[in-house]
Amino acid sequence: MTLPVAAGGPRDSDAGPVTRRAHDGFQQRYGVPPAGSWAAPGRVNLIGEHTDYNDGFVLPFALPHRTVVAAGPAEPAGPTAQGGPAAPAGPAAQGGPAAQGGPAEPGWTVWSEQSGEEIAFSAADADRPGAVDGWGGYVAGVVWALREAGYPVPAARMAIASDVPLGAGLSSSAALEAAVLTALADLGGIGPDRLPVDRRPALAQRAENGYAGVPCGIMDQSASIRCRAGHALFLDCRSLDVDHVPFDLAAAGLAVLVVDTRAPHRHVSGEYAARRAACERAAGLLGVPALRDVPVDGLPAALDRLPDDPTRRRVRHVVTENHRVRETVTLLRSGRVREIGPLLTASHASMRDDFEITVPEVDVAVTAALAGGAYGARMTGGGFGGCVLALVDADAADRVAATVGAAYADHGFPPPTFFTALPCAGAERIH
């Protein structure tokens, strides 16, 4: 087989397929061209799983798979919703033209290519977390987070297209939030002087936590907004300091093979929230602000203080995973890219055995990738499905993919899909 290559470097031009679909969808839906198009990428987390909400360290990089928002002023143009409470308005309308004439001003109308739905919501809906649900909740959540922070949010119309796979652990929700946030900030004249780029991920995370009700950490939004092409993003999730670590796979003759295991990935299933609650409970028992504050050389003593084996295993994963992230960064800074492979594999073993968030499909993919010659492999994302990444020689990607495919057939799993990825850049205006 010949795998699709998702490479870093320049973005698709204005004629890029996703951008064109968003632009054309806007024009067909609203009868006028959009004021512009804004894009934000999905991400792969190289290493550092379930460490972000423990104030720890993560190392994602952005994919060129992206969500594009074509946007323009609401019709009639002009009204702007100032931050703060709004006068009551009608409930969110969903399902296309049923929102007769759009919402009462100020308001937002959003069409999704993927669902084929149009939703319309008012300022009152945006000010009530949960009033808009489904995919529209992520859009309304961004409006809510901006308004709550005191920013003027322009009434707008939007059309959304995306090639970020859904349910694959590649942060499709963060890509949507980041693209909408970037679009609304530009439309509202909220430039980097008023809303610096380093403050934007927290607003996008606030939208997901506080409005959509998903207790995610800040990694996904940070990657979608702050990544650079050719680099991995070393993020300290407590201070929010970042370091752009060179990750030049091509120069090393390597590639990251991404395996979409086709096992559904759902953060809102309750398991993600349960793991987070267990970590917070353990930090309280240990008398530290977060598990990031447990040093790896103090781990044995910390484990002795915990009341049960499941809690001990959750803590061991987080503490050792933070250590693996820092070791990976050290190797990458030294140009020793191949040597990160065993750290990736150790991360997967920890997620499987200590954090208990893998499923058979991802475990089979990791085992098969290693058997096919990968230097290291691990599940990426919140767990319970999603994608696996494998560090491979660039000329061996097809062979490793074939090995994984054969293993899936042997286990009776649906065929996985594959692509090779190089690091791309974060959210930006593209038209």
Short mmCIF file of C-alpha atoms in Angstrom, two decimals:
data_model
loop_
_atom_site.label_atom_id
_atom_site.label_comp_id
_atom_site.label_asym_id
_atom_site.label_seq_id
_atom_site.Cartn_x
_atom_site.Cartn_y
_atom_site.Cartn_z
CA MET A 1 0.00 0.00 0.00
CA THR A 2 1.01 3.63 -0.35
CA LEU A 3 0.08 5.62 2.72
CA PRO A 4 -1.24 9.17 2.62
CA VAL A 5 1.34 11.58 3.99
CA ALA A 6 0.15 14.36 6.27
CA ALA A 7 3.21 16.56 6.08
CA GLY A 8 4.18 19.72 7.86
CA GLY A 9 5.03 22.92 6.03
CA PRO A 10 2.74 25.29 4.18
CA ARG A 11 -0.95 25.05 4.66
CA ASP A 12 -3.41 24.27 1.92
CA SER A 13 -3.95 27.31 -0.26
CA ASP A 14 -7.30 29.05 -0.59
CA ALA A 15 -8.19 26.27 -3.06
CA GLY A 16 -7.49 23.57 -0.45
CA PRO A 17 -10.35 21.11 -0.27
CA VAL A 18 -11.49 21.75 3.30
CA THR A 19 -11.17 25.53 2.94
CA ARG A 20 -13.09 25.43 -0.32
CA ARG A 21 -15.88 23.36 1.22
CA ALA A 22 -16.26 25.75 4.14
CA HIS A 23 -16.21 28.80 1.82
CA ASP A 24 -18.69 27.29 -0.62
CA GLY A 25 -20.92 26.10 2.20
CA PHE A 26 -21.08 29.61 3.62
CA GLN A 27 -21.92 31.16 0.26
CA GLN A 28 -24.57 28.57 -0.55
CA ARG A 29 -26.14 28.78 2.89
CA TYR A 30 -26.13 32.53 3.37
CA GLY A 31 -26.05 33.88 -0.19
CA VAL A 32 -22.90 36.01 0.28
CA PRO A 33 -19.19 35.19 0.48
CA PRO A 34 -17.64 34.95 3.95
CA ALA A 35 -15.47 37.71 5.37
CA GLY A 36 -12.69 35.15 5.77
CA SER A 37 -11.73 31.61 6.67
CA TRP A 38 -9.89 30.45 9.78
CA ALA A 39 -8.37 27.03 10.43
CA ALA A 40 -7.14 25.07 13.43
CA PRO A 41 -5.55 21.61 13.43
CA GLY A 42 -6.10 18.36 15.18
CA ARG A 43 -3.18 17.01 17.14
CA VAL A 44 -1.22 13.90 17.99
CA ASN A 45 0.23 13.70 21.47
CA LEU A 46 3.71 12.28 21.09
CA ILE A 47 3.89 11.47 24.80
CA GLY A 48 2.33 12.67 28.06
CA GLU A 49 -1.13 11.17 28.54
CA HIS A 50 -3.46 12.23 31.37
CA THR A 51 -0.72 14.46 32.74
CA ASP A 52 -2.24 17.78 31.67
CA TYR A 53 -4.99 17.99 34.28
CA ASN A 54 -2.40 16.88 36.85
CA ASP A 55 -0.42 20.10 36.20
CA GLY A 56 2.21 18.01 34.42
CA PHE A 57 4.01 17.94 31.08
CA VAL A 58 2.87 17.02 27.58
CA LEU A 59 4.49 16.90 24.15
CA PRO A 60 1.92 17.13 21.32
CA PHE A 61 2.36 18.24 17.75
CA ALA A 62 -0.24 19.61 15.37
CA LEU A 63 -1.55 17.73 12.35
CA PRO A 64 -2.42 19.30 9.00
CA HIS A 65 -5.87 17.77 9.37
CA ARG A 66 -7.89 20.80 10.29
CA THR A 67 -11.23 22.35 10.94
CA VAL A 68 -12.03 25.41 8.83
CA VAL A 69 -14.57 28.05 9.83
CA ALA A 70 -15.75 30.40 7.09
CA ALA A 71 -17.38 33.32 8.86
CA GLY A 72 -18.92 36.71 8.39
CA PRO A 73 -21.10 39.23 10.20
CA ALA A 74 -24.67 38.34 11.09
CA GLU A 75 -27.43 39.63 8.83
CA PRO A 76 -28.28 42.41 9.32
CA ALA A 77 -24.67 43.32 10.03
CA GLY A 78 -23.66 45.49 12.89
CA PRO A 79 -24.92 44.31 16.30
CA THR A 80 -22.25 43.28 18.76
CA ALA A 81 -22.90 41.32 21.92
CA GLN A 82 -20.97 42.91 24.75
CA GLY A 83 -19.67 40.67 27.49
CA GLY A 84 -21.97 40.10 30.43
CA PRO A 85 -25.55 38.97 30.90
CA ALA A 86 -27.93 39.39 28.03
CA ALA A 87 -31.65 39.93 27.88
CA PRO A 88 -33.63 36.69 27.60
CA ALA A 89 -34.20 35.36 24.12
CA GLY A 90 -35.65 32.27 22.54
CA PRO A 91 -34.13 28.82 23.00
CA ALA A 92 -31.44 27.51 20.66
CA ALA A 93 -32.90 26.47 17.35
CA GLN A 94 -31.48 23.43 15.63
CA GLY A 95 -31.91 21.66 12.35
CA GLY A 96 -31.44 24.10 9.46
CA PRO A 97 -33.97 26.53 8.06
CA ALA A 98 -36.33 25.87 10.96
CA ALA A 99 -34.66 28.82 12.67
CA GLN A 100 -36.91 31.26 10.86
CA GLY A 101 -34.85 34.25 9.87
CA GLY A 102 -32.10 33.42 12.35
CA PRO A 103 -31.93 34.17 16.09
CA ALA A 104 -32.89 37.42 17.72
CA GLU A 105 -29.96 39.80 17.64
CA PRO A 106 -27.34 39.50 18.90
CA GLY A 107 -26.94 35.93 17.80
CA TRP A 108 -24.99 33.33 15.92
CA THR A 109 -25.95 30.96 13.11
CA VAL A 110 -23.70 28.01 12.36
CA TRP A 111 -23.88 25.35 9.65
CA SER A 112 -21.90 22.11 9.80
CA GLU A 113 -21.00 20.28 6.61
CA GLN A 114 -20.50 17.04 8.52
CA SER A 115 -23.88 16.91 10.23
CA GLY A 116 -25.77 18.85 7.58
CA GLU A 117 -27.41 20.83 10.39
CA GLU A 118 -27.72 24.53 10.98
CA ILE A 119 -28.08 25.81 14.53
CA ALA A 120 -28.96 29.29 15.68
CA PHE A 121 -28.51 30.56 19.21
CA SER A 122 -28.95 33.86 21.00
CA ALA A 123 -26.86 35.64 23.58
CA ALA A 124 -29.18 34.28 26.26
CA ASP A 125 -28.52 30.74 25.02
CA ALA A 126 -24.79 31.40 25.00
CA ASP A 127 -24.97 32.66 28.57
CA ARG A 128 -26.61 29.42 29.79
CA PRO A 129 -24.12 26.52 29.75
CA GLY A 130 -25.77 23.47 28.26
CA ALA A 131 -28.51 25.41 26.45
CA VAL A 132 -26.91 24.40 23.15
CA ASP A 133 -25.82 20.76 23.00
CA GLY A 134 -24.13 18.41 20.54
CA TRP A 135 -21.46 19.85 18.27
CA GLY A 136 -23.09 23.26 18.56
CA GLY A 137 -22.27 23.33 22.25
CA TYR A 138 -18.58 23.69 21.45
CA VAL A 139 -19.32 26.74 19.29
CA ALA A 140 -21.68 28.30 21.82
CA GLY A 141 -19.14 27.51 24.52
CA VAL A 142 -16.53 29.66 22.82
CA VAL A 143 -18.99 32.56 22.67
CA TRP A 144 -19.79 32.01 26.35
CA ALA A 145 -16.13 31.87 27.41
CA LEU A 146 -15.27 35.06 25.52
CA ARG A 147 -18.29 36.92 26.91
CA GLU A 148 -17.61 35.68 30.43
CA ALA A 149 -14.05 37.02 30.14
CA GLY A 150 -15.41 40.43 29.13
CA TYR A 151 -14.65 40.39 25.42
CA PRO A 152 -17.14 41.78 22.88
CA VAL A 153 -18.26 38.91 20.66
CA PRO A 154 -19.61 39.89 17.25
CA ALA A 155 -22.87 38.38 16.07
CA ALA A 156 -21.85 36.13 13.20
CA ARG A 157 -22.72 33.47 10.67
CA MET A 158 -20.39 30.51 10.23
CA ALA A 159 -19.94 27.45 8.03
CA ILE A 160 -17.74 24.62 9.25
CA ALA A 161 -15.89 21.92 7.33
CA SER A 162 -13.26 19.55 8.68
CA ASP A 163 -11.04 16.63 7.84
CA VAL A 164 -10.03 15.97 11.47
CA PRO A 165 -11.32 12.43 12.14
CA LEU A 166 -14.07 12.30 14.74
CA GLY A 167 -13.76 9.94 17.69
CA ALA A 168 -10.16 9.06 16.89
CA GLY A 169 -8.45 10.86 19.77
CA LEU A 170 -7.04 13.56 17.48
CA SER A 171 -8.81 16.45 19.22
CA SER A 172 -11.55 17.31 16.76
CA SER A 173 -13.36 19.26 19.49
CA ALA A 174 -10.31 21.40 20.29
CA ALA A 175 -9.79 22.09 16.59
CA LEU A 176 -13.40 23.31 16.35
CA GLU A 177 -13.06 25.49 19.44
CA ALA A 178 -9.74 26.96 18.30
CA ALA A 179 -11.00 27.74 14.78
CA VAL A 180 -14.18 29.40 16.10
CA LEU A 181 -12.23 31.36 18.71
CA THR A 182 -9.72 32.60 16.13
CA ALA A 183 -12.51 33.59 13.74
CA LEU A 184 -14.59 35.45 16.33
CA ALA A 185 -11.54 37.23 17.74
CA ASP A 186 -10.59 38.48 14.28
CA LEU A 187 -14.15 39.45 13.35
CA GLY A 188 -14.48 41.32 16.64
CA GLY A 189 -11.17 43.14 16.32
CA ILE A 190 -9.81 41.29 19.37
CA GLY A 191 -6.18 41.22 18.31
CA PRO A 192 -3.18 39.66 20.05
CA ASP A 193 -2.66 42.91 21.97
CA ARG A 194 -6.04 42.39 23.69
CA LEU A 195 -6.15 38.61 23.69
CA PRO A 196 -2.59 37.21 23.47
CA VAL A 197 -2.17 33.84 21.80
CA ASP A 198 -0.86 32.31 25.02
CA ARG A 199 -4.17 33.14 26.76
CA ARG A 200 -6.41 31.68 24.09
CA PRO A 201 -6.06 27.97 24.95
CA ALA A 202 -7.45 28.59 28.44
CA LEU A 203 -10.55 30.22 26.94
CA ALA A 204 -11.06 27.31 24.56
CA GLN A 205 -10.62 24.86 27.42
CA ARG A 206 -13.10 26.87 29.47
CA ALA A 207 -15.61 26.48 26.65
CA GLU A 208 -15.23 22.69 26.72
CA ASN A 209 -15.18 22.34 30.51
CA GLY A 210 -17.77 24.91 31.49
CA TYR A 211 -20.24 24.86 28.60
CA ALA A 212 -19.92 21.48 26.86
CA GLY A 213 -19.31 19.72 30.18
CA VAL A 214 -16.16 17.80 29.18
CA PRO A 215 -13.50 17.79 31.94
CA CYS A 216 -10.50 17.95 29.59
CA GLY A 217 -7.11 19.43 30.42
CA ILE A 218 -5.50 22.23 28.46
CA MET A 219 -3.22 20.22 26.18
CA ASP A 220 -5.51 19.83 23.17
CA GLN A 221 -6.41 23.49 22.92
CA SER A 222 -2.77 24.51 23.44
CA ALA A 223 -1.63 22.25 20.63
CA SER A 224 -4.33 23.45 18.25
CA ILE A 225 -3.49 27.10 18.90
CA ARG A 226 0.22 27.29 19.78
CA CYS A 227 2.06 24.60 17.78
CA ARG A 228 4.70 25.38 15.16
CA ALA A 229 5.53 23.45 12.00
CA GLY A 230 8.48 21.11 12.39
CA HIS A 231 8.29 21.14 16.19
CA ALA A 232 6.63 19.39 19.10
CA LEU A 233 5.13 21.59 21.80
CA PHE A 234 6.64 20.98 25.24
CA LEU A 235 3.96 22.39 27.52
CA ASP A 236 4.12 22.87 31.26
CA CYS A 237 0.43 22.57 32.11
CA ARG A 238 0.82 24.48 35.38
CA SER A 239 2.71 27.57 34.26
CA LEU A 240 1.52 27.24 30.62
CA ASP A 241 5.10 27.93 29.54
CA VAL A 242 5.95 26.34 26.21
CA ASP A 243 9.10 25.33 24.42
CA HIS A 244 9.04 24.49 20.73
CA VAL A 245 11.25 21.39 20.51
CA PRO A 246 12.66 20.53 17.07
CA PHE A 247 11.12 17.34 15.75
CA ASP A 248 12.68 16.94 12.33
CA LEU A 249 11.57 13.49 11.34
CA ALA A 250 12.46 13.85 7.67
CA ALA A 251 16.09 14.74 8.42
CA ALA A 252 16.35 11.61 10.54
CA GLY A 253 14.75 9.44 7.85
CA LEU A 254 11.82 8.73 10.14
CA ALA A 255 8.05 9.11 10.16
CA VAL A 256 5.25 8.90 12.66
CA LEU A 257 2.75 6.33 11.44
CA VAL A 258 -0.72 7.07 12.80
CA VAL A 259 -3.10 4.13 13.02
CA ASP A 260 -6.77 4.96 13.37
CA THR A 261 -7.87 1.82 15.15
CA ARG A 262 -11.55 2.54 14.38
CA ALA A 263 -12.35 1.83 18.02
CA PRO A 264 -14.69 4.65 19.11
CA HIS A 265 -13.13 7.29 21.37
CA ARG A 266 -15.52 9.09 23.72
CA HIS A 267 -14.30 11.32 26.53
CA VAL A 268 -17.78 11.90 27.91
CA SER A 269 -18.27 8.19 28.66
CA GLY A 270 -17.47 8.80 32.34
CA GLU A 271 -14.18 6.93 32.37
CA TYR A 272 -12.13 10.05 31.62
CA ALA A 273 -13.88 11.93 34.43
CA ALA A 274 -13.35 8.98 36.78
CA ARG A 275 -9.60 8.95 36.10
CA ARG A 276 -9.37 12.67 36.71
CA ALA A 277 -11.29 12.42 39.97
CA ALA A 278 -9.04 9.58 41.13
CA CYS A 279 -5.94 11.67 40.47
CA GLU A 280 -7.32 14.67 42.32
CA ARG A 281 -8.31 12.48 45.24
CA ALA A 282 -4.82 10.94 45.36
CA ALA A 283 -3.16 14.36 45.32
CA GLY A 284 -5.29 15.32 48.32
CA LEU A 285 -4.29 12.17 50.18
CA LEU A 286 -0.62 12.91 49.47
CA GLY A 287 -0.94 16.55 50.52
CA VAL A 288 0.28 17.99 47.22
CA PRO A 289 -1.43 20.49 44.90
CA ALA A 290 -1.29 18.00 42.01
CA LEU A 291 0.40 14.72 41.12
CA ARG A 292 2.98 16.71 39.15
CA ASP A 293 4.46 17.55 42.59
CA VAL A 294 5.33 13.93 43.35
CA PRO A 295 8.96 13.43 42.20
CA VAL A 296 9.80 10.20 40.45
CA ASP A 297 12.45 9.37 43.07
CA GLY A 298 9.82 9.88 45.77
CA LEU A 299 7.28 7.63 44.10
CA PRO A 300 7.80 4.49 46.21
CA ALA A 301 7.23 6.40 49.43
CA ALA A 302 4.16 8.12 47.96
CA LEU A 303 2.65 4.81 46.86
CA ASP A 304 3.07 3.40 50.38
CA ARG A 305 0.80 6.17 51.68
CA LEU A 306 -2.12 5.36 49.37
CA PRO A 307 -5.01 3.16 50.49
CA ASP A 308 -5.63 0.83 47.56
CA ASP A 309 -3.99 -0.68 44.51
CA PRO A 310 -6.05 1.10 41.82
CA THR A 311 -5.12 4.49 43.28
CA ARG A 312 -1.46 3.49 43.50
CA ARG A 313 -1.47 2.46 39.85
CA ARG A 314 -3.11 5.72 38.72
CA VAL A 315 -0.47 7.73 40.58
CA ARG A 316 2.38 5.61 39.26
CA HIS A 317 1.26 6.24 35.69
CA VAL A 318 1.09 10.02 36.07
CA VAL A 319 4.41 10.37 37.89
CA THR A 320 6.35 8.09 35.54
CA GLU A 321 4.66 9.60 32.46
CA ASN A 322 5.83 13.07 33.45
CA HIS A 323 9.34 11.66 33.75
CA ARG A 324 9.08 10.04 30.31
CA VAL A 325 7.99 13.34 28.74
CA ARG A 326 11.05 15.12 30.10
CA GLU A 327 13.36 12.32 28.99
CA THR A 328 11.83 12.48 25.49
CA VAL A 329 12.41 16.23 25.31
CA THR A 330 16.05 15.75 26.34
CA LEU A 331 16.59 13.21 23.58
CA LEU A 332 14.90 15.34 20.92
CA ARG A 333 16.95 18.39 21.85
CA SER A 334 20.05 16.23 21.33
CA GLY A 335 18.84 15.04 17.93
CA ARG A 336 18.53 11.43 19.15
CA VAL A 337 15.09 10.89 17.70
CA ARG A 338 15.20 7.11 17.31
CA GLU A 339 16.03 6.72 20.98
CA ILE A 340 12.62 7.99 22.08
CA GLY A 341 11.06 4.74 20.84
CA PRO A 342 11.36 2.76 24.10
CA LEU A 343 9.85 5.70 26.00
CA LEU A 344 6.80 5.62 23.72
CA THR A 345 6.37 1.89 24.29
CA ALA A 346 6.80 2.26 28.05
CA SER A 347 4.12 4.95 28.01
CA HIS A 348 1.71 2.56 26.35
CA ALA A 349 2.43 -0.19 28.87
CA SER A 350 1.72 2.28 31.67
CA MET A 351 -1.58 3.36 30.10
CA ARG A 352 -2.56 -0.28 29.64
CA ASP A 353 -1.52 -1.67 33.03
CA ASP A 354 -1.61 1.25 35.47
CA PHE A 355 -4.11 3.74 34.08
CA GLU A 356 -6.23 1.05 32.39
CA ILE A 357 -7.41 3.14 29.46
CA THR A 358 -6.55 0.98 26.46
CA VAL A 359 -8.80 -1.42 24.57
CA PRO A 360 -7.92 -4.58 22.61
CA GLU A 361 -7.78 -2.80 19.25
CA VAL A 362 -5.10 -0.36 20.39
CA ASP A 363 -3.10 -3.03 22.20
CA VAL A 364 -3.06 -5.22 19.10
CA ALA A 365 -1.98 -2.26 16.95
CA VAL A 366 0.91 -1.43 19.28
CA THR A 367 2.11 -5.03 19.50
CA ALA A 368 1.90 -5.48 15.72
CA ALA A 369 3.67 -2.19 14.98
CA LEU A 370 6.58 -3.21 17.19
CA ALA A 371 6.69 -6.63 15.56
CA GLY A 372 6.76 -4.91 12.16
CA GLY A 373 9.86 -2.89 13.05
CA ALA A 374 8.64 0.27 14.78
CA TYR A 375 11.13 1.84 17.20
CA GLY A 376 8.29 2.51 19.61
CA ALA A 377 4.50 2.72 19.64
CA ARG A 378 1.76 3.93 21.93
CA MET A 379 -1.88 4.89 22.07
CA THR A 380 -2.42 8.64 21.79
CA GLY A 381 -5.35 10.52 23.24
CA GLY A 382 -7.59 10.13 26.26
CA GLY A 383 -8.03 6.38 25.85
CA PHE A 384 -10.75 3.76 25.39
CA GLY A 385 -10.20 3.77 21.62
CA GLY A 386 -8.74 6.22 19.17
CA CYS A 387 -5.36 6.20 17.48
CA VAL A 388 -1.96 4.62 17.89
CA LEU A 389 1.26 6.30 16.80
CA ALA A 390 4.40 4.41 15.86
CA LEU A 391 7.89 5.80 15.24
CA VAL A 392 9.16 4.11 12.09
CA ASP A 393 11.78 4.44 9.40
CA ALA A 394 10.19 6.47 6.63
CA ASP A 395 10.72 3.70 4.10
CA ALA A 396 9.23 1.10 6.46
CA ALA A 397 5.86 2.76 7.07
CA ASP A 398 4.05 0.62 4.49
CA ARG A 399 5.51 -2.58 5.91
CA VAL A 400 4.56 -1.69 9.48
CA ALA A 401 1.05 -0.72 8.36
CA ALA A 402 0.68 -4.04 6.57
CA THR A 403 1.72 -5.90 9.72
CA VAL A 404 -0.88 -4.04 11.77
CA GLY A 405 -3.53 -4.69 9.12
CA ALA A 406 -2.77 -8.41 9.12
CA ALA A 407 -2.98 -8.55 12.91
CA TYR A 408 -6.37 -6.85 12.77
CA ALA A 409 -7.60 -9.40 10.27
CA ASP A 410 -6.37 -12.22 12.51
CA HIS A 411 -8.34 -10.79 15.43
CA GLY A 412 -11.48 -10.16 13.40
CA PHE A 413 -11.32 -6.38 13.89
CA PRO A 414 -12.53 -3.96 11.21
CA PRO A 415 -9.60 -2.77 9.04
CA PRO A 416 -7.75 0.22 10.50
CA THR A 417 -6.74 3.26 8.47
CA PHE A 418 -3.29 4.81 8.35
CA PHE A 419 -1.42 7.99 7.53
CA THR A 420 2.07 9.30 8.20
CA ALA A 421 2.37 12.66 9.90
CA LEU A 422 4.91 15.44 10.23
CA PRO A 423 4.36 18.40 12.61
CA CYS A 424 2.29 21.33 11.34
CA ALA A 425 1.36 24.81 12.60
CA GLY A 426 -1.46 25.99 14.85
CA ALA A 427 -4.59 28.10 14.35
CA GLU A 428 -4.49 30.90 11.81
CA ARG A 429 -6.46 32.94 9.33
CA ILE A 430 -6.02 31.40 5.90
CA HIS A 431 -8.25 33.56 3.67
#
